[in-house]
Amino acid sequence: MPGTPLTMSLISPPARVRTLTACVAVGALTFSGCGVAAETTAATVNGETITDAQVEQAARVQAIGNLPLAEDDPVPLEVQRRALSFLIAGRLLQDEQADLNIDAPAGLADALGAQLQADPAFAKLSDGEQSDLVSTAVAVVPPQQGADGSQPPGVAAAIQQALVSDPAARATFRAEHPQMFRELCADIAQAQPDDADELNRLMAKDPAAGFEKFGQLNQCQTAAATNGLVPRSSPQWPTLSAVLSGPIDTLVGPIASTVANPDPAAQGGGDSISLTRWVRPTGSHELDDTEATSFVSSLDGETLLTLLALQPGSVDIDSRYGDVLTVGPPDGLQVARVAPNGSGAVSSSASRPGQAP
């Protein structure tokens, strides 16, 4: 009956993905708790606009906004942000679904449409507006488990599977997202507190000796797996930022990094210690198809969605919605978008461990 809570939230745990920190500053304009003007741009996704009116409509649907609202209730900013994240996630996945000719899970649109019709806020929308929200939900929400215990893949998982099994799909995806298929490489030296002074002296006089004694030379990690999946508040962020954005072949340090104490009894007690690190970015390496296949095989649908949101130029969020916005539910990991190694261009100077430069 009208007003009865829906049985399944469209941003329930099965659809959980990590969060996205948009590269925008918080603007001077703030919300007062009421809705924003209709037809103002809330975000663009791959050049397509999401309006404030669309955010308001989605936010009032309880399965999306996750808050029961009367028709005249103002929509809190956090609920609007949650709805916007839902719309962004849907656009990102719908674009890849179309590019790769991925079919939607059979019967999911009908099931979600019937669920949503129980909500008066959804039922009052036009047929076109309802269709748009159902299409978005189909892209974001995985199918539920069947009576036989099987669960067909959702759109994100189906995209990932196509990238693994179909060379043509993988080539199309690589052409659209080249930065996702790079490795970033760096020399990293690290010292325990008792050795920090020695490391700093070596780096000032003889960096080669410092890396030889304290370093792990030419460590490479896929840019997509690195770029963005560590929160700015993490103690690891300064190290990661140096690897991603530091000038190639230039020392960055000393960097203090607080980590869990592996041996409190032997290292001064306490739950944590401060390591000293020096980083020297050495460039980047473009994955060949074998490496690319291995990389996409390691992804799940949630991480794939996060990486799509992090691609340069893919998502632009109006600053009125704040500088942290989740893609999916609101309880994931905050991530940040940065430009790898300055320009982000592939560098021929980088070599992977065991390979010649």
Coordinates of C-alpha atoms in Angstrom, one line a residue:
M1 CA 0.0 0.0 0.0
P2 CA 1.2 3.6 -0.5
G3 CA 3.7 4.6 2.1
T4 CA 4.8 1.1 2.9
P5 CA 8.7 0.9 2.9
L6 CA 10.2 -0.9 0.0
T7 CA 11.6 -4.4 0.7
M8 CA 15.0 -3.7 -0.9
S9 CA 17.0 -0.6 -1.0
L10 CA 18.6 0.1 -4.4
I11 CA 21.8 1.0 -2.6
S12 CA 21.9 -2.0 -0.3
P13 CA 25.1 -3.9 0.6
P14 CA 25.2 -6.1 -2.5
A15 CA 25.6 -3.0 -4.6
R16 CA 28.3 -1.5 -2.4
V17 CA 31.1 0.3 -4.1
R18 CA 33.9 2.5 -2.9
T19 CA 33.5 6.3 -2.7
L20 CA 34.7 9.0 -5.0
T21 CA 36.3 12.2 -4.0
A22 CA 35.5 14.7 -6.7
C23 CA 38.2 17.2 -7.7
V24 CA 36.2 20.3 -6.9
A25 CA 36.4 22.8 -4.1
V26 CA 33.4 23.4 -1.8
G27 CA 31.7 26.5 -3.2
A28 CA 30.3 29.4 -1.3
L29 CA 26.7 28.4 -2.1
T30 CA 25.3 26.0 0.5
F31 CA 22.0 24.3 0.9
S32 CA 19.6 25.5 3.5
G33 CA 17.7 22.1 3.7
C34 CA 15.3 22.9 0.9
G35 CA 15.5 21.8 -2.8
V36 CA 17.7 23.6 -5.3
A37 CA 16.4 25.2 -8.4
A38 CA 15.1 22.9 -11.1
E39 CA 17.2 22.2 -14.3
T40 CA 20.5 23.4 -12.8
T41 CA 23.4 21.1 -13.5
A42 CA 24.3 18.8 -10.6
A43 CA 26.9 16.8 -12.5
T44 CA 28.1 15.8 -15.9
V45 CA 29.1 12.2 -16.6
N46 CA 31.0 11.6 -19.8
G47 CA 29.6 14.9 -21.1
E48 CA 25.9 14.2 -20.2
T49 CA 24.1 16.3 -17.7
I50 CA 22.4 15.2 -14.5
T51 CA 20.1 18.1 -13.3
D52 CA 19.2 19.1 -9.8
A53 CA 15.6 18.2 -10.7
Q54 CA 16.6 14.6 -11.5
V55 CA 18.5 14.5 -8.2
E56 CA 15.5 15.7 -6.3
Q57 CA 13.2 13.2 -8.0
A58 CA 15.6 10.3 -7.2
A59 CA 16.2 11.5 -3.6
R60 CA 12.5 11.4 -2.8
V61 CA 12.3 7.7 -3.8
Q62 CA 13.0 5.9 -0.5
A63 CA 14.8 3.0 -2.1
I64 CA 17.3 5.5 -3.5
G65 CA 17.4 8.3 -1.0
N66 CA 17.2 5.8 1.9
L67 CA 15.0 8.2 3.9
P68 CA 11.2 8.3 4.0
L69 CA 10.0 11.8 3.0
A70 CA 6.5 13.3 2.9
E71 CA 5.7 15.2 -0.3
D72 CA 6.3 18.6 1.2
D73 CA 9.4 17.6 3.2
P74 CA 12.7 19.3 2.2
V75 CA 15.3 16.9 1.0
P76 CA 18.4 17.0 3.2
L77 CA 21.7 17.6 1.4
E78 CA 23.1 14.2 2.3
V79 CA 20.1 12.5 0.8
Q80 CA 20.5 14.5 -2.4
R81 CA 24.2 13.5 -2.5
R82 CA 23.2 9.9 -2.1
A83 CA 20.8 10.2 -5.0
L84 CA 23.3 11.9 -7.1
S85 CA 25.8 9.2 -6.5
F86 CA 23.2 6.6 -7.6
L87 CA 22.6 8.6 -10.9
I88 CA 26.4 8.9 -11.5
A89 CA 27.0 5.2 -11.0
G90 CA 24.2 4.4 -13.4
R91 CA 25.4 6.7 -16.1
L92 CA 28.9 5.3 -15.9
L93 CA 27.8 1.7 -16.2
Q94 CA 25.2 2.4 -18.8
D95 CA 27.8 4.0 -21.1
E96 CA 30.1 1.0 -20.8
Q97 CA 27.2 -1.4 -21.2
A98 CA 26.3 0.3 -24.5
D99 CA 29.9 0.5 -25.7
L100 CA 30.4 -3.3 -25.1
N101 CA 26.9 -4.5 -26.1
I102 CA 26.2 -5.9 -22.6
D103 CA 22.7 -7.2 -22.1
A104 CA 20.8 -6.2 -19.0
P105 CA 20.0 -9.0 -16.6
A106 CA 16.7 -10.7 -17.8
G107 CA 13.7 -9.7 -15.8
L108 CA 15.5 -7.2 -13.6
A109 CA 13.8 -4.1 -15.0
D110 CA 10.3 -5.5 -14.4
A111 CA 11.2 -6.6 -10.9
L112 CA 12.7 -3.2 -10.0
G113 CA 9.9 -1.3 -11.7
A114 CA 7.3 -3.2 -9.7
Q115 CA 9.2 -2.5 -6.5
L116 CA 9.5 1.2 -7.2
Q117 CA 5.8 1.6 -8.1
A118 CA 5.0 1.0 -4.4
D119 CA 6.5 4.4 -3.6
P120 CA 4.2 7.4 -4.2
A121 CA 7.2 9.6 -5.1
F122 CA 8.0 7.2 -7.9
A123 CA 4.4 6.6 -9.0
K124 CA 3.8 10.3 -9.5
L125 CA 6.6 10.7 -12.1
S126 CA 6.0 10.7 -15.8
D127 CA 6.5 7.5 -17.8
G128 CA 9.8 8.8 -19.2
E129 CA 11.1 9.8 -15.7
Q130 CA 10.1 6.4 -14.3
S131 CA 11.8 4.6 -17.2
D132 CA 15.0 6.6 -16.7
L133 CA 15.2 5.7 -13.0
V134 CA 14.4 2.0 -13.6
S135 CA 17.2 1.9 -16.3
T136 CA 19.6 3.5 -13.9
A137 CA 18.6 1.0 -11.2
V138 CA 19.1 -1.9 -13.6
A139 CA 22.7 -0.8 -14.2
V140 CA 23.5 -0.3 -10.6
V141 CA 21.6 -3.1 -8.7
P142 CA 22.7 -6.7 -9.1
P143 CA 20.0 -9.3 -9.5
Q144 CA 18.8 -11.1 -6.4
Q145 CA 19.6 -14.7 -5.9
G146 CA 17.2 -17.2 -7.5
A147 CA 15.3 -20.0 -5.8
D148 CA 18.0 -22.4 -6.9
G149 CA 20.7 -20.4 -5.2
S150 CA 22.2 -19.0 -8.4
Q151 CA 22.7 -15.3 -9.0
P152 CA 23.2 -13.9 -12.5
P153 CA 25.9 -11.2 -12.8
G154 CA 24.8 -7.6 -12.6
V155 CA 25.9 -5.1 -15.3
A156 CA 29.2 -4.2 -13.6
A157 CA 30.1 -7.9 -13.2
A158 CA 29.0 -8.6 -16.8
I159 CA 31.3 -5.8 -18.1
Q160 CA 34.2 -7.2 -16.1
Q161 CA 33.6 -10.7 -17.4
A162 CA 33.4 -9.4 -21.0
L163 CA 36.8 -7.6 -20.6
V164 CA 38.4 -10.9 -19.5
S165 CA 36.8 -13.2 -22.1
D166 CA 36.4 -11.0 -25.2
P167 CA 39.6 -9.5 -26.8
A168 CA 37.5 -7.1 -28.9
A169 CA 35.7 -5.8 -25.9
R170 CA 39.0 -5.4 -24.0
A171 CA 40.5 -3.5 -27.0
T172 CA 37.5 -1.2 -27.1
F173 CA 37.7 -0.6 -23.3
R174 CA 41.5 0.0 -23.4
A175 CA 41.1 2.6 -26.2
E176 CA 38.5 4.5 -24.1
H177 CA 40.4 4.3 -20.8
P178 CA 44.2 4.1 -21.6
Q179 CA 45.3 5.4 -18.2
M180 CA 43.7 2.4 -16.6
F181 CA 46.2 0.1 -18.3
R182 CA 49.5 1.6 -17.1
E183 CA 51.9 0.7 -14.4
L184 CA 53.6 3.4 -12.3
C185 CA 57.1 2.6 -11.2
A186 CA 59.2 4.1 -8.4
D187 CA 62.2 3.4 -6.2
I188 CA 61.2 3.5 -2.5
A189 CA 63.5 3.5 0.5
Q190 CA 62.1 3.0 4.0
A191 CA 63.7 3.1 7.4
Q192 CA 62.6 2.3 11.0
P193 CA 62.8 5.1 13.5
D194 CA 66.3 4.1 14.7
D195 CA 67.6 4.2 11.2
A196 CA 65.9 7.3 10.0
D197 CA 68.8 9.7 10.5
E198 CA 71.1 7.3 8.5
L199 CA 68.7 7.1 5.6
N200 CA 68.3 10.9 5.5
R201 CA 72.1 11.4 5.5
L202 CA 72.5 8.8 2.7
M203 CA 69.8 10.4 0.6
A204 CA 71.5 13.8 1.0
K205 CA 75.0 12.5 0.0
D206 CA 74.6 9.3 -2.0
P207 CA 71.0 8.3 -2.9
A208 CA 72.2 5.2 -4.8
A209 CA 73.7 3.9 -1.5
G210 CA 70.5 4.8 0.4
F211 CA 68.3 2.9 -2.0
E212 CA 70.7 0.0 -2.0
K213 CA 70.6 -0.3 1.8
F214 CA 67.1 0.7 2.6
G215 CA 65.2 0.5 -0.7
Q216 CA 63.0 -1.6 -2.9
L217 CA 64.2 -0.7 -6.4
N218 CA 61.9 -0.2 -9.4
Q219 CA 58.6 -1.3 -7.8
C220 CA 55.7 -1.1 -10.2
Q221 CA 51.9 -1.1 -9.6
T222 CA 49.1 -0.8 -12.0
A223 CA 48.0 2.9 -12.1
A224 CA 44.4 2.0 -11.9
A225 CA 44.9 -0.1 -8.8
T226 CA 46.8 2.7 -7.2
N227 CA 45.3 6.0 -8.4
G228 CA 42.6 6.9 -6.0
L229 CA 42.1 3.8 -3.8
V230 CA 43.8 5.4 -0.8
P231 CA 42.0 8.1 1.2
R232 CA 43.8 11.5 1.6
S233 CA 43.5 11.0 5.4
S234 CA 45.5 7.8 5.2
P235 CA 49.1 7.8 6.6
Q236 CA 50.0 6.1 3.2
W237 CA 48.7 9.1 1.2
P238 CA 51.9 11.1 1.1
T239 CA 53.9 8.1 -0.2
L240 CA 51.3 7.3 -2.8
S241 CA 51.0 10.9 -3.8
A242 CA 54.7 11.1 -4.4
V243 CA 54.6 7.9 -6.5
L244 CA 51.7 9.2 -8.6
S245 CA 52.6 12.9 -9.0
G246 CA 56.2 13.3 -8.1
P247 CA 58.6 14.4 -10.9
I248 CA 60.2 11.4 -12.6
D249 CA 63.8 10.6 -11.5
T250 CA 63.5 13.2 -8.7
L251 CA 63.8 12.4 -5.0
V252 CA 60.8 13.1 -2.8
G253 CA 61.4 13.0 0.9
P254 CA 61.7 12.6 3.7
I255 CA 58.1 11.3 4.1
A256 CA 56.8 10.4 7.5
S257 CA 54.4 7.5 7.4
T258 CA 52.7 6.1 10.5
V259 CA 52.0 2.4 10.4
A260 CA 51.0 -0.3 12.8
N261 CA 54.0 -1.3 15.1
P262 CA 55.1 -4.8 14.1
D263 CA 56.9 -5.3 17.4
P264 CA 55.8 -2.9 20.2
A265 CA 58.2 -4.5 22.7
A266 CA 61.3 -4.0 20.5
Q267 CA 60.4 -0.7 19.0
G268 CA 59.6 1.7 21.8
G269 CA 56.1 0.4 22.6
G270 CA 52.9 1.7 21.3
D271 CA 50.5 0.6 18.6
S272 CA 52.2 2.5 15.8
I273 CA 55.6 3.7 14.6
S274 CA 56.6 6.5 12.2
L275 CA 58.6 5.2 9.2
T276 CA 60.7 7.5 7.1
R277 CA 60.5 7.0 3.3
W278 CA 62.1 8.5 0.2
V279 CA 60.5 8.0 -3.2
R280 CA 62.0 8.4 -6.7
P281 CA 59.3 8.0 -9.5
T282 CA 60.9 6.2 -12.4
G283 CA 58.2 6.5 -15.0
S284 CA 55.4 4.2 -16.3
H285 CA 54.9 1.2 -18.4
E286 CA 51.9 0.4 -20.7
L287 CA 50.5 -3.0 -20.1
D288 CA 50.5 -5.4 -23.1
D289 CA 47.4 -7.5 -23.7
T290 CA 48.5 -10.4 -21.6
E291 CA 49.1 -8.0 -18.6
A292 CA 45.8 -6.2 -19.3
T293 CA 43.9 -9.5 -19.2
S294 CA 45.5 -10.3 -15.9
F295 CA 44.6 -6.9 -14.6
V296 CA 40.9 -7.0 -15.6
S297 CA 40.7 -10.5 -14.2
S298 CA 41.7 -9.1 -10.8
L299 CA 38.9 -6.6 -10.7
D300 CA 35.4 -7.0 -9.3
G301 CA 32.4 -5.0 -10.4
E302 CA 32.7 -2.6 -7.5
T303 CA 36.4 -1.7 -8.2
L304 CA 35.6 -1.3 -11.9
L305 CA 32.9 1.2 -11.1
T306 CA 35.3 3.2 -8.9
L307 CA 38.0 3.2 -11.6
L308 CA 35.5 4.4 -14.2
A309 CA 34.5 7.3 -11.9
L310 CA 38.2 8.2 -11.4
Q311 CA 39.0 8.5 -15.1
P312 CA 40.1 12.0 -16.1
G313 CA 37.2 14.0 -17.4
S314 CA 34.6 11.4 -16.7
V315 CA 32.7 12.9 -13.8
D316 CA 32.3 16.6 -12.9
I317 CA 30.3 17.3 -9.8
D318 CA 28.9 20.8 -8.9
S319 CA 30.6 22.1 -5.8
R320 CA 27.3 22.7 -4.1
Y321 CA 27.1 19.0 -3.5
G322 CA 30.4 19.0 -1.6
D323 CA 33.9 17.7 -2.2
V324 CA 33.2 14.1 -1.2
L325 CA 30.5 12.1 -2.9
T326 CA 29.9 8.4 -2.8
V327 CA 29.4 6.3 -5.9
G328 CA 26.9 3.8 -4.5
P329 CA 26.2 3.6 -0.7
P330 CA 27.5 6.2 1.6
D331 CA 29.8 4.0 3.7
G332 CA 32.7 3.1 1.4
L333 CA 36.3 4.2 1.1
Q334 CA 37.0 7.9 0.2
V335 CA 39.3 8.1 -2.8
A336 CA 41.0 10.9 -4.6
R337 CA 41.7 11.7 -8.2
V338 CA 45.3 12.8 -9.1
A339 CA 47.4 13.2 -12.2
P340 CA 50.0 10.4 -12.3
N341 CA 53.6 11.5 -12.7
G342 CA 52.7 15.0 -13.6
S343 CA 51.6 14.9 -17.2
G344 CA 50.4 11.3 -17.0
A345 CA 52.2 10.4 -20.2
V346 CA 53.7 7.0 -20.7
S347 CA 57.4 7.1 -20.1
S348 CA 59.8 4.9 -22.0
S349 CA 62.3 5.2 -19.1
A350 CA 60.3 2.9 -16.9
S351 CA 61.0 -0.8 -16.7
R352 CA 59.3 -3.5 -14.7
P353 CA 61.2 -5.7 -12.2
G354 CA 63.3 -8.2 -14.2
Q355 CA 63.1 -6.2 -17.4
A356 CA 65.7 -4.0 -19.0
P357 CA 64.7 -0.3 -19.2

